[in-house]
C-alpha positions as CSV (number, residue, x, y, z in Angstrom):
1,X,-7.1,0.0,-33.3
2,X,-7.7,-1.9,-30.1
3,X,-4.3,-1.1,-27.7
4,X,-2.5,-4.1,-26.2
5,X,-3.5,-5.4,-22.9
6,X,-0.4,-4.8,-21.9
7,X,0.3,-1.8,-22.6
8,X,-3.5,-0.5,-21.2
9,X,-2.3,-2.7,-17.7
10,X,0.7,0.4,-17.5
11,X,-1.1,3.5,-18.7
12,X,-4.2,2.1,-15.9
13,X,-1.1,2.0,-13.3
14,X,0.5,5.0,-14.3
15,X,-2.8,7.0,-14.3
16,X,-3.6,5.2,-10.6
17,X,0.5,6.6,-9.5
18,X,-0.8,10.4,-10.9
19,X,-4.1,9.9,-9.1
20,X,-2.9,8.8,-6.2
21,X,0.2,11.4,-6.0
22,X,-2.3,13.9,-6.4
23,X,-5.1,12.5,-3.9
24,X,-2.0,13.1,-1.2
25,X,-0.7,16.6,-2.3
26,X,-4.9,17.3,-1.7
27,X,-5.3,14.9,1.7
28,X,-5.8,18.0,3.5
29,X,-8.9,18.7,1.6
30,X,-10.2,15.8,0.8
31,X,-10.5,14.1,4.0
32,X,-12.2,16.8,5.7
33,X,-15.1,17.2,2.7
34,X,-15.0,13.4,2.9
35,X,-15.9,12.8,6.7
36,X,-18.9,15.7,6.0
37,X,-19.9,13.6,3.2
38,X,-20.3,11.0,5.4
39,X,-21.6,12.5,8.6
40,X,-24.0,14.0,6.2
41,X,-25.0,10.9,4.4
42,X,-25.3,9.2,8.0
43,X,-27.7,11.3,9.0
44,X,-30.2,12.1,6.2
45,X,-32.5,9.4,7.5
46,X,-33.2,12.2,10.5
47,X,-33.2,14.6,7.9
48,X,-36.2,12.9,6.2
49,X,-37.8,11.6,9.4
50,X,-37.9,15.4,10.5
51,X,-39.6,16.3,6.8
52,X,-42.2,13.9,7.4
53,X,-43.0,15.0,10.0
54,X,-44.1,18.3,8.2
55,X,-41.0,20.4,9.3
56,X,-39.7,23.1,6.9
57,X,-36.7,22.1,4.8
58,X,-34.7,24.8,6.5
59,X,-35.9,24.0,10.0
60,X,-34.9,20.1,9.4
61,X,-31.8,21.1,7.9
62,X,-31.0,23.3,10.9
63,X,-31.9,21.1,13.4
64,X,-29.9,18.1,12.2
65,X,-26.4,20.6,11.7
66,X,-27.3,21.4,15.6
67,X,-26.8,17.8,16.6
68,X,-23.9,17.3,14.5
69,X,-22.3,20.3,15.8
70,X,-23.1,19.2,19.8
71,X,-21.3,15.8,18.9
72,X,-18.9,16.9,17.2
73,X,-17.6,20.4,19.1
74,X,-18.2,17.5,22.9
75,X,-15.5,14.8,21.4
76,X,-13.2,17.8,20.6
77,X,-13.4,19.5,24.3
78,X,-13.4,15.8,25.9
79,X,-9.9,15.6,23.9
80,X,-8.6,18.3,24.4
81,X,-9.0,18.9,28.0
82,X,-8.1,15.3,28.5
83,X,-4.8,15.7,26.6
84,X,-4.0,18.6,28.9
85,X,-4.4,16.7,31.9
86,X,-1.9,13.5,30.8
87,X,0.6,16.6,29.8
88,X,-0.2,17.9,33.3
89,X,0.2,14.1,34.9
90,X,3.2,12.8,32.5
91,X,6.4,14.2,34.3
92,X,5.5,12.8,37.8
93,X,5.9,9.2,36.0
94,X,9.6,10.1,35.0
95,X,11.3,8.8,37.7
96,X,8.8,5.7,37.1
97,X,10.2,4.9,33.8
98,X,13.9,5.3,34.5
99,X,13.5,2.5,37.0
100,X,11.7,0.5,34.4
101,X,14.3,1.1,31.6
102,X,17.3,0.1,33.7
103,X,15.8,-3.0,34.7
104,X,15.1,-3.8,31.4
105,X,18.6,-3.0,30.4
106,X,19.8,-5.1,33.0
107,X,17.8,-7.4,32.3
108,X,18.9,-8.0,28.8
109,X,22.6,-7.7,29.7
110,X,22.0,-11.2,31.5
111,X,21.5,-12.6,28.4
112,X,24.4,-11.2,26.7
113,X,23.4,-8.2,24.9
114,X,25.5,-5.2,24.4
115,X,25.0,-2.7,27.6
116,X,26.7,0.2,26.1
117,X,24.3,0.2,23.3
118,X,20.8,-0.5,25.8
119,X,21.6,2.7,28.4
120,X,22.0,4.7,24.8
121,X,18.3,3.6,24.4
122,X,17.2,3.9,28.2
123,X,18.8,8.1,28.6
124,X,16.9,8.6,26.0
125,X,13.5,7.4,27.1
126,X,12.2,10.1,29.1
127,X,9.1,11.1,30.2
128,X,9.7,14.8,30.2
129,X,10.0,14.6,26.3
130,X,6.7,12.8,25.8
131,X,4.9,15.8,27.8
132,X,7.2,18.3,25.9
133,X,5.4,16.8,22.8
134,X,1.8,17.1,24.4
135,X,2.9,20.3,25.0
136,X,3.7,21.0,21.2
137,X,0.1,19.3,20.0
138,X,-1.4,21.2,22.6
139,X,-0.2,24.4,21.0
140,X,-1.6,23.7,17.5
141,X,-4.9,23.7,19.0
142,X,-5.3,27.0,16.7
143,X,-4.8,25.0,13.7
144,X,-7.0,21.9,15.2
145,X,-9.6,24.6,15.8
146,X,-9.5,26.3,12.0
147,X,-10.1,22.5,11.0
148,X,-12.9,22.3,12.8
149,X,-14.5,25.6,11.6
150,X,-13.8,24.2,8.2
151,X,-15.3,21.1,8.9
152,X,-18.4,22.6,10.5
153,X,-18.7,25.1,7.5
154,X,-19.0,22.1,5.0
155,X,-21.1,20.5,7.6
156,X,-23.6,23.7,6.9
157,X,-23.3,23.5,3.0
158,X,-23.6,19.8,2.7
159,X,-26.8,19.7,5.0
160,X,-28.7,22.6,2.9
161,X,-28.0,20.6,-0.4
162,X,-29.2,17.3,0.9
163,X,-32.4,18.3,0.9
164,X,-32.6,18.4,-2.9
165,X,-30.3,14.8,-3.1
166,X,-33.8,13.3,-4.2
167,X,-33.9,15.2,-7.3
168,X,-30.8,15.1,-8.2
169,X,-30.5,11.0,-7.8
170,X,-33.6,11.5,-10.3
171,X,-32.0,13.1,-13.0
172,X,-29.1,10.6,-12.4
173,X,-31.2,7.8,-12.8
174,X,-33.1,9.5,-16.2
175,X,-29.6,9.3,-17.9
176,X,-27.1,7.4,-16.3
177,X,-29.5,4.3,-14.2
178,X,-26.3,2.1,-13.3
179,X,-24.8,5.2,-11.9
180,X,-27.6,6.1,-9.6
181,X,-27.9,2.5,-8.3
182,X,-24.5,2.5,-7.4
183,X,-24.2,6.1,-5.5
184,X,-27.9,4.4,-3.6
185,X,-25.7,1.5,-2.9
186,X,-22.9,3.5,-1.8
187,X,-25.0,5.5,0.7
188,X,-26.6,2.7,1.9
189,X,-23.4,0.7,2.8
190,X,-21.9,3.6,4.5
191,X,-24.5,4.7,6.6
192,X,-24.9,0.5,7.9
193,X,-21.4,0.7,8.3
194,X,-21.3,4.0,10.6
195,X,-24.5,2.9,12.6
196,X,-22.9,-0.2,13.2
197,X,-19.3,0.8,14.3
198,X,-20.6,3.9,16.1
199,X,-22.9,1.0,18.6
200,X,-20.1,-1.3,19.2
201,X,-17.7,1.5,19.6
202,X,-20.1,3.1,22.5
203,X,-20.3,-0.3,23.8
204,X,-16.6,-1.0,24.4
205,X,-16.3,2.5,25.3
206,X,-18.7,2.4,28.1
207,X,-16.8,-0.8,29.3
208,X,-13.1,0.3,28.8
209,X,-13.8,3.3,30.8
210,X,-15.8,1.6,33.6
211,X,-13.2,-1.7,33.7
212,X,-10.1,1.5,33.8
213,X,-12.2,3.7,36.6
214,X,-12.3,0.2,38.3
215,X,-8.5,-0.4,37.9
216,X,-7.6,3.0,38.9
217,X,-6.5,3.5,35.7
218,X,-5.9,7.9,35.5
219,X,-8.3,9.5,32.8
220,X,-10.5,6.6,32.0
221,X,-12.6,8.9,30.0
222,X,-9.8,9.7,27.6
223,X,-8.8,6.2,27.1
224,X,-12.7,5.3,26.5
225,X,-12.9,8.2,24.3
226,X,-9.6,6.9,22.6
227,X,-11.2,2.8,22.1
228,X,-14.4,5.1,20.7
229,X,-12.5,6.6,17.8
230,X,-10.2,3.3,17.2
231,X,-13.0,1.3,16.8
232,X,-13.4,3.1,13.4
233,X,-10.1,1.6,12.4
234,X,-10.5,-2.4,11.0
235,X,-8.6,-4.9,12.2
236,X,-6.0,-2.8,14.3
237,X,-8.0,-0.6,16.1
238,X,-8.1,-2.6,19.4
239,X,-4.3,-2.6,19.2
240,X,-4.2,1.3,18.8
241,X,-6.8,1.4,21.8
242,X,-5.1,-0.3,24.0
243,X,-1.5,0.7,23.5
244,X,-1.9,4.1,25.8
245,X,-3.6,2.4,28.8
246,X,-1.2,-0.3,29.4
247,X,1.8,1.7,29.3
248,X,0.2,4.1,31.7
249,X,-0.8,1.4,34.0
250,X,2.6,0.0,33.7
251,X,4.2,3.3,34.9
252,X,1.4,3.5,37.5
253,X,1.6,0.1,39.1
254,X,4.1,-2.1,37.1
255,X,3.1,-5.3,35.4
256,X,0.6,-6.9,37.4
257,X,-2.1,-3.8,36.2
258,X,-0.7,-3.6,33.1
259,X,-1.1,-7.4,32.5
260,X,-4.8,-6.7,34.2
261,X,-4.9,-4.2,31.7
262,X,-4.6,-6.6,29.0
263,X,-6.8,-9.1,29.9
264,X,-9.7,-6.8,30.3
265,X,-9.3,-5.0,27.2
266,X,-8.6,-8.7,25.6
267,X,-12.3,-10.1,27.2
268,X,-14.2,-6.8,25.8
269,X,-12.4,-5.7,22.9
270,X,-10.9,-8.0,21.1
271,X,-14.0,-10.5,21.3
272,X,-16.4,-7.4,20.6
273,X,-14.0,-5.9,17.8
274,X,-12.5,-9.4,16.4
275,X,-14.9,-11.7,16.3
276,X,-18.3,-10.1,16.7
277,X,-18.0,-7.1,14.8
278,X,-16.1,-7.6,11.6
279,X,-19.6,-10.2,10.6
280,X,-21.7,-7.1,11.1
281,X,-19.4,-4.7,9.3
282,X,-19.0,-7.4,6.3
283,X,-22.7,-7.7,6.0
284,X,-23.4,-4.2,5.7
285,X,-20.6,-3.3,3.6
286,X,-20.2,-6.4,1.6
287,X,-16.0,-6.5,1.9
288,X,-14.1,-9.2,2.7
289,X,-11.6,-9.1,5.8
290,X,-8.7,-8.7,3.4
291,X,-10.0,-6.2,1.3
292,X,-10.3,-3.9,5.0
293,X,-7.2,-4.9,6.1
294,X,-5.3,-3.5,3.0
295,X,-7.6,-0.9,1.9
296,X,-6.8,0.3,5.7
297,X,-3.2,0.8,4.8
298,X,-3.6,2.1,2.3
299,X,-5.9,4.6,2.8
300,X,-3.7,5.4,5.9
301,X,-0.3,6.3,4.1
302,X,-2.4,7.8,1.3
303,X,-4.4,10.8,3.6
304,X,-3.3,10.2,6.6
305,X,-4.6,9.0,10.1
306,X,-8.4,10.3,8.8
307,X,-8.1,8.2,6.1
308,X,-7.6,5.0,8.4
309,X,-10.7,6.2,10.3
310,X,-12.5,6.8,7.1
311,X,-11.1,3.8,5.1
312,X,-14.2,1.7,4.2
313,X,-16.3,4.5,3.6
314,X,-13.2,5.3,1.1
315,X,-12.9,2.4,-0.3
316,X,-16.9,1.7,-1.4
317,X,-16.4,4.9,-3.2
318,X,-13.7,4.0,-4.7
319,X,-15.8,0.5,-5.8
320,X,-18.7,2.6,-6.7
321,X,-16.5,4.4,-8.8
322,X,-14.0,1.8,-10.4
323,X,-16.3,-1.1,-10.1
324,X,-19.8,-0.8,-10.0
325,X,-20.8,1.5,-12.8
326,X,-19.0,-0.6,-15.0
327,X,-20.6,-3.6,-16.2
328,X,-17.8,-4.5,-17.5
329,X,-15.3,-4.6,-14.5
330,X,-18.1,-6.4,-12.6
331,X,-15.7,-9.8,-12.3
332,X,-13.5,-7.8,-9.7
333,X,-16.4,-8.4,-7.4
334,X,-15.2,-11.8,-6.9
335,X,-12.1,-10.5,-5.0
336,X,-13.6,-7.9,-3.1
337,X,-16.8,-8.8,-1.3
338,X,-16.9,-11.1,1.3
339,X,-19.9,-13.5,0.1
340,X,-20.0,-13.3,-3.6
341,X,-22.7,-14.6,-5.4
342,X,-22.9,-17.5,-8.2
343,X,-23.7,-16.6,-11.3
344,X,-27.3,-17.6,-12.2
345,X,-27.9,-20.8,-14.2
346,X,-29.5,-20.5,-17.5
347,X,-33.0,-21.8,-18.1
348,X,-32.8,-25.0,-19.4
């Protein structure tokens, strides 16, 4: 007996509220093995380049975790030394922003509202906390660390095991040939959509960090670093990039660099970012602006900030998994991809 549609509308939702309670209680898990997935699944085109060229499996294999492991283990002592030096540069800016919260408050009172309430807010901006809290994400560098071994480790595993992806996609296909399309889909889209984030993210990087060193902005190269990883982030990541920089130019300067600030960042970012990249990232990933905007979110409160870094590679799996081995849930395409395609006219 076929169930109402309905009632299969509210066990599909309930089932999605179990999934997604449980892909939360796991997000410490599954966004690591995720971003190895992907790194992995960027790469293999090396990984076969290196094959062809008559290199043993093991020596490709090797070779291509070594380059991972240079990028990789490079960002995360950029970072970290970087983050030590704002903590390091913070508290001299102290007396900075206690200038620039009073006249704000006073400000403000001039147009009527309450004073009492606005030198609650400015006593409790100070600088000295902010550096007190660098100081406490310095100190988990331990646990920062045992997530990179982790990280690495799966790096190591995934790497040995793609060399036999070919065979596997084969025995895929021999059973299950929608299925097999779909995870080739799936790989494909996600590795156009890393190549092409990873150039325009270099690009803006490059010219943050020379536009900053320019401005006399202190630690350019953190703040390029910082437009880098942001530029993994749809539709928001130029905000998140350029949040940091102006307030530290503000404290720095006051609002002439920080408005400088702004209109650089504004000329190369959000042009580059906005406008430019978003058609690039559509056509190699075939989802519309909305669907990345909201899939962003939601990917972010559901893992965490990895999952907003890793949220259209999370959400074409997701498709590959609700959508496109499922000839029958093939119409949601039509909400989801950013050029969909007619359906083809019947021979007359």
């Amino acid at each position: 007996m076929e169930l109402p549609r309905g009632l299969v509308v509210l066990l599909g939702a309930a089932a999605a509220v179990v999934v997604g309670a449980g892909i939360m209680a796991l997000s410490w898990l599954i966004g690591p093995v995720f971003l190895a997935l992907t790194l992995v699944i960027a790469v293999s085109p090396v990984h076969s380049w290196l094959r062809r060229k008559g290199l043993p499996t093991w020596v490709a294999a090797t070779a291509l975790v070594l380059g991972v492991y240079a990028i990789l283990l490079s960002l995360v002592v950029v970072l970290v030394v970087s983050v030590a030096q704002l903590a390091t540069q913070l508290p001299r800016y102290a007396d900075r922003a206690r200038a620039l919260a009073d006249s704000v408050v006073g400000q403000l009172a001039r147009f009527g509202v309450g004073v009492d309430e606005l030198r609650q807010v400015a006593d409790s901006l100070d600088i000295g906390r902010v550096a007190g809290v660098l100081g406490t994400v310095l100190s988990g560098v331990g646990g920062l660390a045992s997530n990179i071994v982790f990280l690495l480790s799966l790096l190591v595993f995934l790497s040995v095991d793609a060399g036999s992806a070919g065979a596997r996609m084969a025995l895929i296909a021999k059973d299950r040939p929608e299925v097999a399309e779909a995870l080739g889909r799936f790989a494909s889209a996600t590795r156009k959509y890393l190549v092409v984030s990873t150039v325009f993210g270099l690009i803006v990087a490059v010219l943050d960090g020379v536009a900053l060193a320019i401005m006399g902005i202190p630690l350019p190269i953190l703040w390029a670093l910082l437009a880098f990883i942001t530029n993994y982030i749809p539709n928001v990541g130029f905000v998140l990039g350029l949040v940091p920089p102006v307030l530290l130019a503000l404290l720095e300067s006051g609002w002439e660099l920080a408005l400088w600030v702004i209109v650089v960042y504004s000329v190369l970012n959000f042009v580059v970012q906005t406008l430019i990249q978003p058609r690039f990232v559509g056509d190699s990933v075939g989802l519309s602006t909305t669907v990345t905007f909201l899939t962003l979110l939601f990917w972010a409160w559901l893992i965490g900030p990895l999952g907003a870094i890793l949220a259209i590679p999370l959400t074409l799996l997701a498709k590959l998994l609700l959508v496109d081995v499922d000839p029958k849930a093939r119409w949601a395409d039509a909400f989801l991809t950013s050029k969909p395609a007619l359906p083809a006219k019947p021979p007359s």
